Coordinates of C-alpha atoms in Angstrom, one line a residue:
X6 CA 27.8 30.3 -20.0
X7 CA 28.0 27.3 -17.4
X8 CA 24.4 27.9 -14.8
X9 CA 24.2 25.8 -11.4
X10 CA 20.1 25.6 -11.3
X11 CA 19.0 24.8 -8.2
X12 CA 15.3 24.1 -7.1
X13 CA 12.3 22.6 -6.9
X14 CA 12.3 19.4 -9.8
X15 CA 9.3 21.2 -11.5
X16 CA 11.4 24.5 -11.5
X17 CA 14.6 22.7 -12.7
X18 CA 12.9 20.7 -15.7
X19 CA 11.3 23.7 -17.0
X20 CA 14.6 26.0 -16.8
X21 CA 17.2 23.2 -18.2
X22 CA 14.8 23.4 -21.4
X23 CA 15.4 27.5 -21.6
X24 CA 18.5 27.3 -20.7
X25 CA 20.1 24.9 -22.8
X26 CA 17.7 26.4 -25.6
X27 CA 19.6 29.7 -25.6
X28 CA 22.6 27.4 -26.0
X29 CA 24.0 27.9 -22.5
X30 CA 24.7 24.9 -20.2
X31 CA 23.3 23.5 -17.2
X32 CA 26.7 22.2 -15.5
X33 CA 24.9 21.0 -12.1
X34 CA 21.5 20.5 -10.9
X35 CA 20.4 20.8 -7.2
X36 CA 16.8 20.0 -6.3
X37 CA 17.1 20.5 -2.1
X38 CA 18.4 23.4 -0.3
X39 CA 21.4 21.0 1.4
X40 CA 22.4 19.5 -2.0
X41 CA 22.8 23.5 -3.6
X42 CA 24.7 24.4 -1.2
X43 CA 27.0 21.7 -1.5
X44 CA 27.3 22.3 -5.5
X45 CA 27.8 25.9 -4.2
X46 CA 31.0 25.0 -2.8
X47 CA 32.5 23.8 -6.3
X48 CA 33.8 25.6 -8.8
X49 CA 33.4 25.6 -13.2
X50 CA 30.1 27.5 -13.3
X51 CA 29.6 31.3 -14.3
X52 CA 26.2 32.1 -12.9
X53 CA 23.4 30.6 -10.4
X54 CA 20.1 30.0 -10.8
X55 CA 18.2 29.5 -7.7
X56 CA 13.6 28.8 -7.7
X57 CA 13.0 27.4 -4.0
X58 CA 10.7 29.6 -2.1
X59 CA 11.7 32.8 -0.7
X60 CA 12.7 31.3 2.7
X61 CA 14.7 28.4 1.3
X62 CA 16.2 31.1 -1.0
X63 CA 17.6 33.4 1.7
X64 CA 18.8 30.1 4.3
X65 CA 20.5 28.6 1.3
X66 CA 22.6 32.3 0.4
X67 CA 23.5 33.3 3.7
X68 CA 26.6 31.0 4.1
X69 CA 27.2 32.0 0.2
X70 CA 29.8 34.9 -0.9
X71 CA 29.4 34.6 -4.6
X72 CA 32.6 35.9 -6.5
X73 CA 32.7 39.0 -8.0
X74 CA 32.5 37.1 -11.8
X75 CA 29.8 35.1 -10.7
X76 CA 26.1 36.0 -11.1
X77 CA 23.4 34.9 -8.8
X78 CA 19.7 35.0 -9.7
X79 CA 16.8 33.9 -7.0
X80 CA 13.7 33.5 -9.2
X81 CA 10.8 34.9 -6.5
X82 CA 6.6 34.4 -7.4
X83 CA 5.6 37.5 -5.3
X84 CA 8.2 40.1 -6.3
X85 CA 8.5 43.3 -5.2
X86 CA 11.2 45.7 -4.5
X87 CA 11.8 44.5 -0.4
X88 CA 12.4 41.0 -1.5
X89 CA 14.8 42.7 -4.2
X90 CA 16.8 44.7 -1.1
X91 CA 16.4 41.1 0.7
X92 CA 18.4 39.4 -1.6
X93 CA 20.6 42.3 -3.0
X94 CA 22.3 42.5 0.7
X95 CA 23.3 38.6 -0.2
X96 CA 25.1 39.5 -3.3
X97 CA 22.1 38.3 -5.5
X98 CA 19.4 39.4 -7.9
X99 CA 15.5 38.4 -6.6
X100 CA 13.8 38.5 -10.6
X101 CA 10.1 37.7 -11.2
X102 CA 9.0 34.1 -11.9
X103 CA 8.9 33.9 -15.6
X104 CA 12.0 36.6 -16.8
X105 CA 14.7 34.1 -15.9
X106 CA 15.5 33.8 -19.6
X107 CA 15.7 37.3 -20.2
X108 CA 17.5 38.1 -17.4
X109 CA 20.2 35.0 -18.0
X110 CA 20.1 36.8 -22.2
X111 CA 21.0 40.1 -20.8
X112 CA 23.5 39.5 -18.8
X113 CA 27.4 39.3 -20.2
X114 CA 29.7 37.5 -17.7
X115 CA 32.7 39.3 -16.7
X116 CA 35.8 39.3 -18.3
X117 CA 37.9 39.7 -15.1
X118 CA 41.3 40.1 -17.3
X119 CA 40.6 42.2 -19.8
X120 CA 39.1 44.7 -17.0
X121 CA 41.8 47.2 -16.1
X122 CA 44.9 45.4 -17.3
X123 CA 47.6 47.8 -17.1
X124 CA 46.3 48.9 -13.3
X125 CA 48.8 47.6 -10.8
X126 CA 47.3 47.1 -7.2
X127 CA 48.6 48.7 -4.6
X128 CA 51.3 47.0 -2.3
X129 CA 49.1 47.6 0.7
X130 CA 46.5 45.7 -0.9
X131 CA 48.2 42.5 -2.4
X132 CA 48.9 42.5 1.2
X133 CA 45.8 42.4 2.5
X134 CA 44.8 39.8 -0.2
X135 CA 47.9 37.6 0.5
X136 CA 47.2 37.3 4.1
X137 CA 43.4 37.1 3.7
X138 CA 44.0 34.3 1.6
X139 CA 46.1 32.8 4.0
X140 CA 43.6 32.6 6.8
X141 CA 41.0 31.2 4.5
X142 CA 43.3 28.5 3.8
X143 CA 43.9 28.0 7.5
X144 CA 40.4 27.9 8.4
X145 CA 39.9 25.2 5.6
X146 CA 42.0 22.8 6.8
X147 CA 41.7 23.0 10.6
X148 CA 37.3 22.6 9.6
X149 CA 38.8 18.9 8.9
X150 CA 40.5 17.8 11.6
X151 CA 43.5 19.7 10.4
X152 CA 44.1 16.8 7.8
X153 CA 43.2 19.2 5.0
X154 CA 40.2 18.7 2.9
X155 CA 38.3 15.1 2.8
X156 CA 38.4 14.7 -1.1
X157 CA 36.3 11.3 0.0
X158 CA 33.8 11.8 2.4
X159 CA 31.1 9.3 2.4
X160 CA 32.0 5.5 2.4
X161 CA 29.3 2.4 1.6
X162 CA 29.8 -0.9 3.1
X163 CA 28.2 -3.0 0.9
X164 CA 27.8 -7.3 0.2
X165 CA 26.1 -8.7 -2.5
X166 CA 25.4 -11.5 0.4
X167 CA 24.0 -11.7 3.9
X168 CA 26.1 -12.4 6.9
X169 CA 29.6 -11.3 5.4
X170 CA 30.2 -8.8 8.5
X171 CA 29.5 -5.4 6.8
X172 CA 27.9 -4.4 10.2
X173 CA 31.2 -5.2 12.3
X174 CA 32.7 -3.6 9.5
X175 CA 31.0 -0.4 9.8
X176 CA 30.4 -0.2 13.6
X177 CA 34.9 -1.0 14.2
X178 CA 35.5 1.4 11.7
X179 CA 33.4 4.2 12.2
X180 CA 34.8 4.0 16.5
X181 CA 38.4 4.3 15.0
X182 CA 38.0 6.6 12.6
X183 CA 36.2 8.9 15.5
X184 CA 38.4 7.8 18.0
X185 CA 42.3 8.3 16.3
X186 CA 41.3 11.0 13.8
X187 CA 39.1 13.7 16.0
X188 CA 36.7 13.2 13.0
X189 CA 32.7 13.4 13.5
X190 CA 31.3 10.2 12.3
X191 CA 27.9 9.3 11.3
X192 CA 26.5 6.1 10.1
X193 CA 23.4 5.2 8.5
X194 CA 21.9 2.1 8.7
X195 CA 20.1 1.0 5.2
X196 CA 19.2 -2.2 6.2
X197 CA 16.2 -2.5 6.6
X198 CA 15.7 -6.5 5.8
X199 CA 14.0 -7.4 9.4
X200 CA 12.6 -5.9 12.2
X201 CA 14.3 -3.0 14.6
X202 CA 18.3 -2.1 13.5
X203 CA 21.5 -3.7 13.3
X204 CA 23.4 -0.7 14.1
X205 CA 21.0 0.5 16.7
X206 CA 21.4 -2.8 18.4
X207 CA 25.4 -2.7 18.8
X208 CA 24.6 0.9 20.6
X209 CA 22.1 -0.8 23.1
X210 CA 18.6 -0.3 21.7
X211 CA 16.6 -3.5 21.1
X212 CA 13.5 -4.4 20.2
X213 CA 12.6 -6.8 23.2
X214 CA 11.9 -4.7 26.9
X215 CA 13.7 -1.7 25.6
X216 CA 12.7 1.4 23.7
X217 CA 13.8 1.9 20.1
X218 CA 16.3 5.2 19.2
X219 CA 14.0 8.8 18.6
X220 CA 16.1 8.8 15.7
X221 CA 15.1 6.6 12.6
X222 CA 16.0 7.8 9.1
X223 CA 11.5 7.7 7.7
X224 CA 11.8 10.8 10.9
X225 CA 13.5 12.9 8.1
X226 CA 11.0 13.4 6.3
X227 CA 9.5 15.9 8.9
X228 CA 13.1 17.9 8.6
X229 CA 12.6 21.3 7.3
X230 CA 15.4 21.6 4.3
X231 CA 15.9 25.3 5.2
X232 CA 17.3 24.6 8.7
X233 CA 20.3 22.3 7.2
X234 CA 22.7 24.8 9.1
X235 CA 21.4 24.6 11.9
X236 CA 23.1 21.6 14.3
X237 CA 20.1 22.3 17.1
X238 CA 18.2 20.7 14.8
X239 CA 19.8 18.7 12.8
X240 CA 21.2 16.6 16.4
X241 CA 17.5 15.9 17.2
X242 CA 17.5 13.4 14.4
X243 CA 20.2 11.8 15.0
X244 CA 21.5 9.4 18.2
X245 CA 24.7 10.2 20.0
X246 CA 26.9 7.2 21.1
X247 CA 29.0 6.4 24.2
X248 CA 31.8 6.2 21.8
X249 CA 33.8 9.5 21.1
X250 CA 32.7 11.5 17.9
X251 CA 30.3 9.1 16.6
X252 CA 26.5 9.1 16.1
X253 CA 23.8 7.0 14.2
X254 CA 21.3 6.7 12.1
X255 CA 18.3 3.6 12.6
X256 CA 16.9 2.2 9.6
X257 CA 12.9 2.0 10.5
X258 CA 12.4 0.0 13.1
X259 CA 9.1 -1.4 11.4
X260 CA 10.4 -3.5 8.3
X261 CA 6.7 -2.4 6.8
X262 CA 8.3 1.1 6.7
X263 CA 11.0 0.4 4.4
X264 CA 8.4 2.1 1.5
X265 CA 9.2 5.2 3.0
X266 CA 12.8 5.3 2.4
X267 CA 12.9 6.5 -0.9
X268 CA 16.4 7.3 -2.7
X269 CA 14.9 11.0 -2.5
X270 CA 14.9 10.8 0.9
X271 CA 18.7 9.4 1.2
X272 CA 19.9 12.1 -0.8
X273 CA 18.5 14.8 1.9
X274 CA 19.5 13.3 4.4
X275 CA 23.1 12.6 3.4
X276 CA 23.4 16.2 1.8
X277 CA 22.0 18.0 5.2
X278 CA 24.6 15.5 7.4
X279 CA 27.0 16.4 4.7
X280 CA 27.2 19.8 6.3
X281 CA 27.8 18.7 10.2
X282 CA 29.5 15.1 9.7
X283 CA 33.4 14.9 8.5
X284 CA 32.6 11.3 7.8
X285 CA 29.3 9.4 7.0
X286 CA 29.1 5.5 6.1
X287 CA 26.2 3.8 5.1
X288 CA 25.6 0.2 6.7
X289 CA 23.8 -1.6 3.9
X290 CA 21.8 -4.4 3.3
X291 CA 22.2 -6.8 0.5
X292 CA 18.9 -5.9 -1.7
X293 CA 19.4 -3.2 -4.6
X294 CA 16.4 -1.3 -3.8
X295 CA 16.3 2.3 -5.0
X296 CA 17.5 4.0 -1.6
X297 CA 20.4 1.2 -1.5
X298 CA 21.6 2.2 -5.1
X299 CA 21.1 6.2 -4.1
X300 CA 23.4 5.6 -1.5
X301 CA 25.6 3.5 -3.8
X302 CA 25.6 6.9 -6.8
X303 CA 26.3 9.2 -3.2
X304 CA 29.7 7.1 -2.2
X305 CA 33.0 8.5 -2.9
X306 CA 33.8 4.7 -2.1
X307 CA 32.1 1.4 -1.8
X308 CA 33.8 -0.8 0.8
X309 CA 32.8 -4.5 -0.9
X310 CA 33.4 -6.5 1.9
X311 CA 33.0 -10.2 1.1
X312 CA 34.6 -14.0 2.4
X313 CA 37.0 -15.6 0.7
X314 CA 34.8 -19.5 0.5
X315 CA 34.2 -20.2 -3.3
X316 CA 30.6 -19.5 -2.6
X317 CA 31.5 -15.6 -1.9
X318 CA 33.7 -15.0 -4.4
X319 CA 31.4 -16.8 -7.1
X320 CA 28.1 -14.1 -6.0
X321 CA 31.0 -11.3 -5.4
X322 CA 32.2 -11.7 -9.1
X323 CA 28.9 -11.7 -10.6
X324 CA 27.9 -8.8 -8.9
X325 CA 31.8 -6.7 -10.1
X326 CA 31.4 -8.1 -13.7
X327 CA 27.4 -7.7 -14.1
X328 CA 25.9 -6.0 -11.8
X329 CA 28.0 -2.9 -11.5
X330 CA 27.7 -2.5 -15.0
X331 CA 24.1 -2.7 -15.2
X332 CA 24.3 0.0 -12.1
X333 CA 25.9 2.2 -14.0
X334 CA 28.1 2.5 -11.3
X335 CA 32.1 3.5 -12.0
X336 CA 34.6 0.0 -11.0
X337 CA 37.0 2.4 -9.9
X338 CA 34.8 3.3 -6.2
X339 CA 35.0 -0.2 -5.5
X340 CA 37.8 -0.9 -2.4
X341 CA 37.7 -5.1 -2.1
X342 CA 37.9 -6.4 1.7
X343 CA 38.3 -9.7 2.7
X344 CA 36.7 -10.5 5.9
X345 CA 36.4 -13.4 8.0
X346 CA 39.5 -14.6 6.5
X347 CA 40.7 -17.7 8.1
X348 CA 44.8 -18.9 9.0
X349 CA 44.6 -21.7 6.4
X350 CA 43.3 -21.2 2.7
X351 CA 43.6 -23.3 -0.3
X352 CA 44.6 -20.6 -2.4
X353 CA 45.8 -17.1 -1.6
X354 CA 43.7 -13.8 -1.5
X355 CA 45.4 -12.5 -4.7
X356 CA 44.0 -15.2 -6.8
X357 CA 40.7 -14.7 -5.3
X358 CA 40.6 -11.0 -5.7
X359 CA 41.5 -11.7 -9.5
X360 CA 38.5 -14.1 -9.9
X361 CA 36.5 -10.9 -8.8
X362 CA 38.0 -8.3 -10.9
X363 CA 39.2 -5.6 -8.4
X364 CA 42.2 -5.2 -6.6
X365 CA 43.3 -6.1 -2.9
X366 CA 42.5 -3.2 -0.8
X367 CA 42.2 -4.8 3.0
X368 CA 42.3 -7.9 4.5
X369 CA 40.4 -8.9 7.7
X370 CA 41.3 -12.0 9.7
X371 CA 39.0 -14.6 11.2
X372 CA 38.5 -13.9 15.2
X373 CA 36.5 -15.9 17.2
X374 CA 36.4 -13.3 19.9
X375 CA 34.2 -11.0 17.5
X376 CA 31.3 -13.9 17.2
X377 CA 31.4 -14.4 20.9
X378 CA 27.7 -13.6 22.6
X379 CA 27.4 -10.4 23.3
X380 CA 26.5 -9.7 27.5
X381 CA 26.9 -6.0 27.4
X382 CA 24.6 -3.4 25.8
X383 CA 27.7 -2.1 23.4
X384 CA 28.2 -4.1 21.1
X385 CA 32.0 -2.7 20.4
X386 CA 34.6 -4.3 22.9
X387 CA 37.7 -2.2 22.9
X388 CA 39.5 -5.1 24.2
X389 CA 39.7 -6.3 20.2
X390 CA 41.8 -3.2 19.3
X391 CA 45.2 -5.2 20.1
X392 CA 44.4 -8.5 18.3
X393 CA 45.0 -9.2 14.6
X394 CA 41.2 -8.1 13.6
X395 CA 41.8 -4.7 16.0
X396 CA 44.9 -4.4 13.7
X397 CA 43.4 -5.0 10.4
X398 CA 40.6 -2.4 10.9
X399 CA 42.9 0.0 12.1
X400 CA 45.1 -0.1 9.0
X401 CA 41.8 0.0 6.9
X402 CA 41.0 3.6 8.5
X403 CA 44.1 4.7 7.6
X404 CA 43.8 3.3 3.8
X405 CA 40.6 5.6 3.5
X406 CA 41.8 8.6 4.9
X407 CA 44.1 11.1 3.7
X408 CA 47.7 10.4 5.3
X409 CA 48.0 11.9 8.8
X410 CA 44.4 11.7 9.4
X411 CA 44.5 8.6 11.9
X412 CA 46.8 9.3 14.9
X413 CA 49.8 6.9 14.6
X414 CA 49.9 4.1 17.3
X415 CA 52.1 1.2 18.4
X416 CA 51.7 -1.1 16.4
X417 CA 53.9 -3.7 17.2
X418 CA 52.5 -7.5 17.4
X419 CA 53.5 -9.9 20.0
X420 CA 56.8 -11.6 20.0
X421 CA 54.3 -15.4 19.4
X422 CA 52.1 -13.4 16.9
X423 CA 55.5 -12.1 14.8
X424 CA 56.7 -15.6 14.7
X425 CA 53.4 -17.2 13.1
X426 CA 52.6 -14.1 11.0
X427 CA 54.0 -15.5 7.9
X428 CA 51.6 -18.7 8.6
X429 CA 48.3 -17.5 8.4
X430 CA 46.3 -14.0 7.3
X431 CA 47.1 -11.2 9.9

């Protein structure tokens, strides 16, 4: 039998020893109320076992309809027979602390097609099931932006060197993908190198005669897991931009409080914004600290943004061939992209992306407009949407997102810009 545990670390040591013991196997392990309920959503396991208290317990199966061949037990410290009703109402079985390897022995999981095989429904009822399916379907994919489900959800933007422009990246990206797609966007900032926020800057908060954001990520801490649902809450933690469907997330404002953000604490965080966000990128710093190399195990896919000099490529090829390895971390989440690039180059970006050892994924061109001193409190200036860099980002939202997700625009260059486009990187 294939168990989702779920629970406090304690809980989940002890019961993957029992478990596996009476040779069943533990296909998923969950140790916050946000994170179960995401392993909830998949599929390839016969039976639940849940050990968060009884309050966690009952938040984390109310948005739960288990199926009627899957088991669900809640393992309870003070049982009695209320709690039981409690949970029974939810579809699942509150047992006494200590019986969850009887109980798992005794039970026999369903054999849904050898159960009344020769009973034909009746054609009222496949009906009812055919169009019942149909609206769950329906309600799926508008829940997305009506692009259908977001196989890839969280993105990193990630140099093995300083100054390489992952925080343009991020902040460019993260307005179009809001902007075009109708998605909700959150980025975290995990760079926490120096004092105050990178990303909290380009939305106006700095540390000099200004206030920082309410909203740092060391704040989470303080989040009860239980009210993951709950977007009254959860939107008190984070900061809401000018710019449409996107919102933040400040790294610690204090560089001394950088000890706080353990990868623990990543992983709740991303798992409860999981639940309210279509999209969420982490802005990273350069460092492979513990919460950076969470963040890096969380991503779907890892935007390595790097320059093309000989320097850049030299540090980005170590870190593909050696670090990544020593990581742990599969090749195939890495998406190369050139920034910065500039008109003339020795040699072209396919040799370089060969030197690092992953593909070409996105190219971004060298605009002096984007470097230009900032004299406004937003640090995004739409204005950059119709130049070659407005262009590039663009088409690198729609290389991460399913097709259809970004709303089509015109993009046509200017009759001077089609004539020099085979002269330079556009």
């Amino acid at each position: 039998m294939n168990i989702l545990l779920c629970g406090e670390s304690v809980f989940v040591e002890e019961q993957t020893f029992h478990i596996t013991e009476k040779n069943h196997n533990v296909v998923a392990i969950a140790t916050s109320v946000a994170q179960s309920a995401d392993f909830l959503k998949t599929t390839g396991y016969d039976a639940v076992l849940i050990g968060f208290n009884e309050e966690d317990s009952y938040a984390l199966l109310q948005d739960f309809k288990p199926g009627i061949n899957i088991r669900v037990w809640v393992s309870i410290i003070d049982f009695n027979l209320n709690i039981w009703k409690k949970f029974a109402t939810l579809g699942a079985i509150a047992i006494c602390r200590g019986t969850e390897t009887e109980s798992i022995s005794k039970y026999k999981p369903i054999q849904i097609n050898a159960v009344n095989s020769n009973v034909t429904l009746d054609p009222d009822m496949q009906e009812i099931k055919k169009t019942d399916n149909k609206v769950r379907k329906e309600r799926l994919e508008t829940k997305t932006a009506k692009v259908g489900v977001l196989k890839n959800r969280i993105f990193s933007v990630y140099s093995p060197k300083g100054g390489a422009g992952k925080t343009t990246v991020t902040t460019y990206l993260s307005n179009i993908i809001g902007k075009q797609s109708g998605l909700r966007v959150c980025i975290i900032d995990l760079d926490h190198t120096r004092e105050g926020s990178d990303i909290a800057r380009k939305f106006g908060y700095f540390l000099v005669n200004d206030s920082p954001p309410n909203n740092v990520i060391t704040n989470w801490e303080t989040f009860q897991d239980r009210d993951y649902r709950s977007w009254d809450k959860v939107s008190q933690y984070v900061t809401e931009t000018s710019l449409k469907n996107l919102y933040f997330l400040s790294s610690p404002w204090n560089v001394e409080d950088e000890k706080y953000m353990t990868g623990q604490l990543i992983e709740k965080v991303t798992h409860i914004l999981k639940q309210h966000f279509d999209i969420i990128i982490f802005d990273m710093s350069d460092d492979l600290r513990e919460n950076n190399t969470k963040a890096l195990e969380l991503s779907d896919n890892i935007l390595f943004v790097t320059g093309a000099d000989l320097d850049q490529i030299d540090i980005s090829s170590g870190f593909t061939q050696r670090t990544v390895r020593k990581l742990n971390l599969p090749i195939e989440k890495f998406r190369l992209v050139f920034n910065k690039i500039p008109n003339k180059m020795p040699y072209s970006l396919e040799e370089s992306a060969q030197k690092i050892g992953l593909p070409l994924f996105a190219s971004i061109p060298y605009d002096p407009e984007v470097e230009k001193y900032r004299t406004t409190k937003l640090g995004i200036n739409e204005d950059l949407s119709k130049t070659p860099f407005g262009f590039a980002i663009y088409r690198l939202a729609q290389e991460i997102l399913p097709e259809g997700a970004i709303t089509k625009r015109h993009t046509k260059l200017p009759w001077f810009r089609r004539i020099f486009k085979g002269k330079g990187v556009v």
